C-alpha cells in the first residue's frame, strides 16, 4: 500500500510539473508575440518557428518522401520588418489545402488558351497529339524542379529546409559567386519579367471579358468602352484580396465553368460523330505553323510563376508533387479529348477560336460561361503580380488599415488594375514580350536553376533532361520572337 501511495504521489507531481511548465511556456510565447507586435516585429518568433520546425521534422521522418526526394516541411526565414511596422511572417499567413492549391494550378493551366488548342492541333497534325501529352510532362517536370530549388539539404541529410521564398531568391542564389552586383540586378530583372507576364495575362482576361460582354449585348447599342468599364467594376473586389484562400475559391468556380464549357462543346461534337473525318490530321506539316503550334500547346500548361508562393502556402507541402501531377494529368486528358473531338468535327474549317464554329443557338450560352470563366480567372494572376510588386516596394513591412488591407497593397492593386485596362493598345508588343518571358519562366530558367544549384546531386539522366528542355525553351522563344516581329512589321 505504501508503494502504491508513493506511486500516486509521484504521478501527481509529474502531471502538475508538466502542466505548470506548459502554462509557463505558453505565457512566455504569448508575451514574446505581444512584445514583438508592440515593438514593430524587430525579431523573429523563434519559439514559434522552432516548434514548427520540430513538428515539421517529425512529419518528415514519419511520412513517406516523394520519389524525387523533395520533402517540403522545414523552413528558414530572415529577420522581420523594422521601423514601427508590422512584419508579416509567411508562417502566420493563412494556409491552403492540396485541393485548393490544385484548383489554383488548374485555373492557370486550363485558361482561355484552351480555345485555340483545336486549331493548333490542326496545324501540327498527329505530332500535335504527342505534343499535348509531352507538354504536360515537361511543364510538370519544370514546376517540380523549380520548387526543388527553394530547398537545401540539411548537413545531416535527413530532411530539406526551405531557405528561399520566391523566384527572385532562386535567381540571386544562382548568381552568387559570379559578380557581387549580379544577384540584385538579376533579381530585379526576373521580378520585372514576372510582373510583365502576369500583367499580360490579366490584360488578356480583361480583353476577352470585354469582347464576350460586347457579343452578349450585340443587340443593344452599348459601346465597347462601356463593356470594358463594366468588366472592370466586376473585378474591383480583387483590391481586397489578402491571401490565397478566396483566390482558391474563385479558381474552383473558374474550373467548374471550364468543365461546363468543355462538356458542352464535346457533347455537341459527339452528336455529330457521323460526320467525323479521320483524315483531317496529317503527318506532314508546315515548319513555321508547327513551331507556332508548339508554343501554343506548351504555354497552355504554364503555371510556374505561381508555384513558389503556392507551395509555400500549403498546409502539407509533401503533397505538392502529387498535386502537380494529377492537375497536369487531368488537364492533359481534357485538352487532348477537347482538341481531337473539335478537329474531327470541323476538320479544315476549324477556327482559331473554337467557339466561332459553334451554332448560333449554342454560342450565347457558351459565351456567357466563357465570360464567367474570364472574370474568375483574373484574380489569380492579379494577386500574384500585386504580391510581387508589394514585396519589391515594401518587403514584408505593411501598414494595416482597419479592414486588414494595407495602404500600400491598395495603392499597388489599384495601379495594377488601371494599367491592365490601358495595356491592350499594345497587343503586338505584348505578344513579342510574352514570347521571351513565357519561354524563360516556363522552360529555360527552371532548368538553369536546377543545374546550377543541384549539379552535384543530379544523375546523368537528370542533366540530359534539363539540357533538352532548356534547348526546347530556346527554340520556342526564338520562333515566337520571329513570328511576333514578322506580324508587327506586317501591321506597320
PDB file of C-alpha atoms in Angstrom, residues 189-341:
ATOM      1  CA  UNK A 189      15.112  41.574 -63.951  1.00  0.00           C
ATOM      2  CA  UNK A 190      13.226  38.417 -63.004  1.00  0.00           C
ATOM      3  CA  UNK A 191      10.694  40.399 -60.973  1.00  0.00           C
ATOM      4  CA  UNK A 192      10.110  42.715 -63.924  1.00  0.00           C
ATOM      5  CA  UNK A 193       9.659  39.722 -66.236  1.00  0.00           C
ATOM      6  CA  UNK A 194       7.200  38.095 -63.833  1.00  0.00           C
ATOM      7  CA  UNK A 195       5.123  41.236 -63.449  1.00  0.00           C
ATOM      8  CA  UNK A 196       5.051  41.779 -67.224  1.00  0.00           C
ATOM      9  CA  UNK A 197       3.961  38.188 -67.840  1.00  0.00           C
ATOM     10  CA  UNK A 198       1.247  38.395 -65.174  1.00  0.00           C
ATOM     11  CA  UNK A 199       0.121  41.817 -66.401  1.00  0.00           C
ATOM     12  CA  UNK A 200      -0.252  40.474 -69.932  1.00  0.00           C
ATOM     13  CA  UNK A 201      -2.312  37.579 -68.586  1.00  0.00           C
ATOM     14  CA  UNK A 202      -4.545  39.996 -66.677  1.00  0.00           C
ATOM     15  CA  UNK A 203      -4.887  42.134 -69.788  1.00  0.00           C
ATOM     16  CA  UNK A 204      -5.830  39.120 -71.877  1.00  0.00           C
ATOM     17  CA  UNK A 205      -8.617  38.181 -69.478  1.00  0.00           C
ATOM     18  CA  UNK A 206      -9.894  41.757 -69.424  1.00  0.00           C
ATOM     19  CA  UNK A 207      -9.872  41.988 -73.233  1.00  0.00           C
ATOM     20  CA  UNK A 208     -11.651  38.635 -73.538  1.00  0.00           C
ATOM     21  CA  UNK A 209     -14.236  39.700 -70.936  1.00  0.00           C
ATOM     22  CA  UNK A 210     -14.889  42.926 -72.810  1.00  0.00           C
ATOM     23  CA  UNK A 211     -15.265  41.135 -76.150  1.00  0.00           C
ATOM     24  CA  UNK A 212     -17.593  38.477 -74.741  1.00  0.00           C
ATOM     25  CA  UNK A 213     -19.744  41.048 -72.956  1.00  0.00           C
ATOM     26  CA  UNK A 214     -19.923  43.104 -76.148  1.00  0.00           C
ATOM     27  CA  UNK A 215     -21.020  39.992 -78.093  1.00  0.00           C
ATOM     28  CA  UNK A 216     -23.666  39.142 -75.495  1.00  0.00           C
ATOM     29  CA  UNK A 217     -25.032  42.708 -75.769  1.00  0.00           C
ATOM     30  CA  UNK A 218     -24.720  42.902 -79.551  1.00  0.00           C
ATOM     31  CA  UNK A 219     -28.441  43.536 -79.881  1.00  0.00           C
ATOM     32  CA  UNK A 220     -28.111  46.784 -77.940  1.00  0.00           C
ATOM     33  CA  UNK A 221     -26.188  49.950 -78.745  1.00  0.00           C
ATOM     34  CA  UNK A 222     -23.742  49.591 -75.821  1.00  0.00           C
ATOM     35  CA  UNK A 223     -20.243  50.889 -76.744  1.00  0.00           C
ATOM     36  CA  UNK A 224     -17.249  48.624 -76.238  1.00  0.00           C
ATOM     37  CA  UNK A 225     -15.712  51.102 -73.770  1.00  0.00           C
ATOM     38  CA  UNK A 226     -18.768  50.736 -71.517  1.00  0.00           C
ATOM     39  CA  UNK A 227     -18.373  46.946 -71.577  1.00  0.00           C
ATOM     40  CA  UNK A 228     -14.748  47.361 -70.577  1.00  0.00           C
ATOM     41  CA  UNK A 229     -15.688  49.564 -67.627  1.00  0.00           C
ATOM     42  CA  UNK A 230     -18.410  47.129 -66.524  1.00  0.00           C
ATOM     43  CA  UNK A 231     -15.879  44.288 -66.612  1.00  0.00           C
ATOM     44  CA  UNK A 232     -13.564  46.415 -64.517  1.00  0.00           C
ATOM     45  CA  UNK A 233     -16.323  47.001 -61.953  1.00  0.00           C
ATOM     46  CA  UNK A 234     -16.741  43.239 -61.556  1.00  0.00           C
ATOM     47  CA  UNK A 235     -13.009  42.989 -60.860  1.00  0.00           C
ATOM     48  CA  UNK A 236     -12.835  45.734 -58.210  1.00  0.00           C
ATOM     49  CA  UNK A 237     -13.141  43.223 -55.300  1.00  0.00           C
ATOM     50  CA  UNK A 238      -9.679  41.976 -56.315  1.00  0.00           C
ATOM     51  CA  UNK A 239      -8.339  45.039 -54.487  1.00  0.00           C
ATOM     52  CA  UNK A 240      -9.275  43.387 -51.178  1.00  0.00           C
ATOM     53  CA  UNK A 241      -7.561  40.034 -51.775  1.00  0.00           C
ATOM     54  CA  UNK A 242      -5.062  39.444 -48.971  1.00  0.00           C
ATOM     55  CA  UNK A 243      -4.423  35.676 -49.091  1.00  0.00           C
ATOM     56  CA  UNK A 244      -4.822  32.667 -51.366  1.00  0.00           C
ATOM     57  CA  UNK A 245      -7.925  31.182 -49.755  1.00  0.00           C
ATOM     58  CA  UNK A 246     -10.509  33.402 -51.511  1.00  0.00           C
ATOM     59  CA  UNK A 247      -8.422  33.137 -54.702  1.00  0.00           C
ATOM     60  CA  UNK A 248      -8.675  29.338 -54.399  1.00  0.00           C
ATOM     61  CA  UNK A 249     -12.465  29.538 -54.096  1.00  0.00           C
ATOM     62  CA  UNK A 250     -12.675  31.698 -57.221  1.00  0.00           C
ATOM     63  CA  UNK A 251     -10.347  29.267 -59.006  1.00  0.00           C
ATOM     64  CA  UNK A 252     -12.707  26.436 -58.067  1.00  0.00           C
ATOM     65  CA  UNK A 253     -15.667  28.200 -59.692  1.00  0.00           C
ATOM     66  CA  UNK A 254     -13.464  29.054 -62.686  1.00  0.00           C
ATOM     67  CA  UNK A 255     -12.573  25.379 -63.112  1.00  0.00           C
ATOM     68  CA  UNK A 256     -16.234  24.397 -62.876  1.00  0.00           C
ATOM     69  CA  UNK A 257     -17.079  26.933 -65.597  1.00  0.00           C
ATOM     70  CA  UNK A 258     -14.299  25.490 -67.753  1.00  0.00           C
ATOM     71  CA  UNK A 259     -15.599  21.937 -67.257  1.00  0.00           C
ATOM     72  CA  UNK A 260     -19.088  23.087 -68.247  1.00  0.00           C
ATOM     73  CA  UNK A 261     -17.763  24.759 -71.425  1.00  0.00           C
ATOM     74  CA  UNK A 262     -15.714  21.705 -72.383  1.00  0.00           C
ATOM     75  CA  UNK A 263     -18.644  19.354 -71.803  1.00  0.00           C
ATOM     76  CA  UNK A 264     -20.990  21.456 -73.946  1.00  0.00           C
ATOM     77  CA  UNK A 265     -18.502  21.586 -76.827  1.00  0.00           C
ATOM     78  CA  UNK A 266     -17.592  17.887 -76.581  1.00  0.00           C
ATOM     79  CA  UNK A 267     -21.241  16.772 -76.358  1.00  0.00           C
ATOM     80  CA  UNK A 268     -22.032  18.793 -79.466  1.00  0.00           C
ATOM     81  CA  UNK A 269     -19.068  17.189 -81.248  1.00  0.00           C
ATOM     82  CA  UNK A 270     -20.207  13.708 -80.188  1.00  0.00           C
ATOM     83  CA  UNK A 271     -23.671  14.451 -81.562  1.00  0.00           C
ATOM     84  CA  UNK A 272     -22.040  14.932 -84.979  1.00  0.00           C
ATOM     85  CA  UNK A 273     -19.854  11.822 -84.836  1.00  0.00           C
ATOM     86  CA  UNK A 274     -21.385  10.530 -88.088  1.00  0.00           C
ATOM     87  CA  UNK A 275     -19.663  13.364 -89.995  1.00  0.00           C
ATOM     88  CA  UNK A 276     -16.213  12.902 -88.488  1.00  0.00           C
ATOM     89  CA  UNK A 277     -13.256  12.813 -90.842  1.00  0.00           C
ATOM     90  CA  UNK A 278     -10.284  10.782 -89.622  1.00  0.00           C
ATOM     91  CA  UNK A 279      -8.099  12.061 -92.467  1.00  0.00           C
ATOM     92  CA  UNK A 280      -8.041  15.663 -91.245  1.00  0.00           C
ATOM     93  CA  UNK A 281      -4.806  15.192 -89.299  1.00  0.00           C
ATOM     94  CA  UNK A 282      -1.661  14.602 -91.346  1.00  0.00           C
ATOM     95  CA  UNK A 283       1.941  13.641 -90.718  1.00  0.00           C
ATOM     96  CA  UNK A 284       3.406  16.362 -92.960  1.00  0.00           C
ATOM     97  CA  UNK A 285       3.042  19.899 -91.605  1.00  0.00           C
ATOM     98  CA  UNK A 286       4.399  23.345 -92.395  1.00  0.00           C
ATOM     99  CA  UNK A 287       7.514  24.033 -90.226  1.00  0.00           C
ATOM    100  CA  UNK A 288       6.510  27.607 -89.343  1.00  0.00           C
ATOM    101  CA  UNK A 289       2.969  26.626 -88.413  1.00  0.00           C
ATOM    102  CA  UNK A 290       4.304  23.682 -86.439  1.00  0.00           C
ATOM    103  CA  UNK A 291       6.608  25.906 -84.347  1.00  0.00           C
ATOM    104  CA  UNK A 292       3.723  28.263 -83.605  1.00  0.00           C
ATOM    105  CA  UNK A 293       1.600  25.290 -82.557  1.00  0.00           C
ATOM    106  CA  UNK A 294       4.381  24.058 -80.268  1.00  0.00           C
ATOM    107  CA  UNK A 295       4.390  27.399 -78.484  1.00  0.00           C
ATOM    108  CA  UNK A 296       0.605  27.489 -78.128  1.00  0.00           C
ATOM    109  CA  UNK A 297       0.433  23.945 -76.746  1.00  0.00           C
ATOM    110  CA  UNK A 298       3.342  24.294 -74.313  1.00  0.00           C
ATOM    111  CA  UNK A 299       2.281  27.648 -72.933  1.00  0.00           C
ATOM    112  CA  UNK A 300      -1.249  26.398 -72.308  1.00  0.00           C
ATOM    113  CA  UNK A 301       0.296  24.435 -69.404  1.00  0.00           C
ATOM    114  CA  UNK A 302       2.280  27.262 -67.807  1.00  0.00           C
ATOM    115  CA  UNK A 303       1.871  27.802 -64.063  1.00  0.00           C
ATOM    116  CA  UNK A 304       5.494  28.169 -62.913  1.00  0.00           C
ATOM    117  CA  UNK A 305       5.106  31.817 -61.856  1.00  0.00           C
ATOM    118  CA  UNK A 306       2.501  30.828 -59.257  1.00  0.00           C
ATOM    119  CA  UNK A 307       4.192  27.722 -57.867  1.00  0.00           C
ATOM    120  CA  UNK A 308       6.679  29.185 -55.357  1.00  0.00           C
ATOM    121  CA  UNK A 309       4.117  31.160 -53.292  1.00  0.00           C
ATOM    122  CA  UNK A 310       1.520  28.446 -53.831  1.00  0.00           C
ATOM    123  CA  UNK A 311       3.747  25.696 -52.426  1.00  0.00           C
ATOM    124  CA  UNK A 312       4.771  27.956 -49.536  1.00  0.00           C
ATOM    125  CA  UNK A 313       1.109  28.442 -48.574  1.00  0.00           C
ATOM    126  CA  UNK A 314       0.220  24.730 -48.488  1.00  0.00           C
ATOM    127  CA  UNK A 315      -0.594  23.069 -45.175  1.00  0.00           C
ATOM    128  CA  UNK A 316       1.211  19.875 -46.191  1.00  0.00           C
ATOM    129  CA  UNK A 317       3.998  20.666 -48.616  1.00  0.00           C
ATOM    130  CA  UNK A 318       4.777  16.992 -49.013  1.00  0.00           C
ATOM    131  CA  UNK A 319       1.660  16.727 -51.192  1.00  0.00           C
ATOM    132  CA  UNK A 320       2.887  19.320 -53.696  1.00  0.00           C
ATOM    133  CA  UNK A 321       4.370  16.910 -56.234  1.00  0.00           C
ATOM    134  CA  UNK A 322       1.282  14.688 -56.180  1.00  0.00           C
ATOM    135  CA  UNK A 323      -0.976  17.736 -56.585  1.00  0.00           C
ATOM    136  CA  UNK A 324       1.050  18.983 -59.531  1.00  0.00           C
ATOM    137  CA  UNK A 325       0.991  15.546 -61.173  1.00  0.00           C
ATOM    138  CA  UNK A 326      -2.752  14.963 -61.013  1.00  0.00           C
ATOM    139  CA  UNK A 327      -3.630  18.516 -62.121  1.00  0.00           C
ATOM    140  CA  UNK A 328      -1.390  18.238 -65.198  1.00  0.00           C
ATOM    141  CA  UNK A 329      -2.595  14.703 -65.889  1.00  0.00           C
ATOM    142  CA  UNK A 330      -6.246  15.759 -65.752  1.00  0.00           C
ATOM    143  CA  UNK A 331      -5.502  18.798 -67.940  1.00  0.00           C
ATOM    144  CA  UNK A 332      -3.730  16.585 -70.481  1.00  0.00           C
ATOM    145  CA  UNK A 333      -6.720  14.226 -70.765  1.00  0.00           C
ATOM    146  CA  UNK A 334      -9.224  17.082 -71.011  1.00  0.00           C
ATOM    147  CA  UNK A 335      -7.221  19.089 -73.566  1.00  0.00           C
ATOM    148  CA  UNK A 336      -6.490  16.087 -75.769  1.00  0.00           C
ATOM    149  CA  UNK A 337     -10.131  14.978 -75.887  1.00  0.00           C
ATOM    150  CA  UNK A 338     -11.383  18.529 -76.400  1.00  0.00           C
ATOM    151  CA  UNK A 339      -8.953  19.287 -79.252  1.00  0.00           C
ATOM    152  CA  UNK A 340      -9.296  15.945 -81.018  1.00  0.00           C
ATOM    153  CA  UNK A 341     -13.119  15.928 -80.996  1.00  0.00           C
TER     154      UNK A 341
END
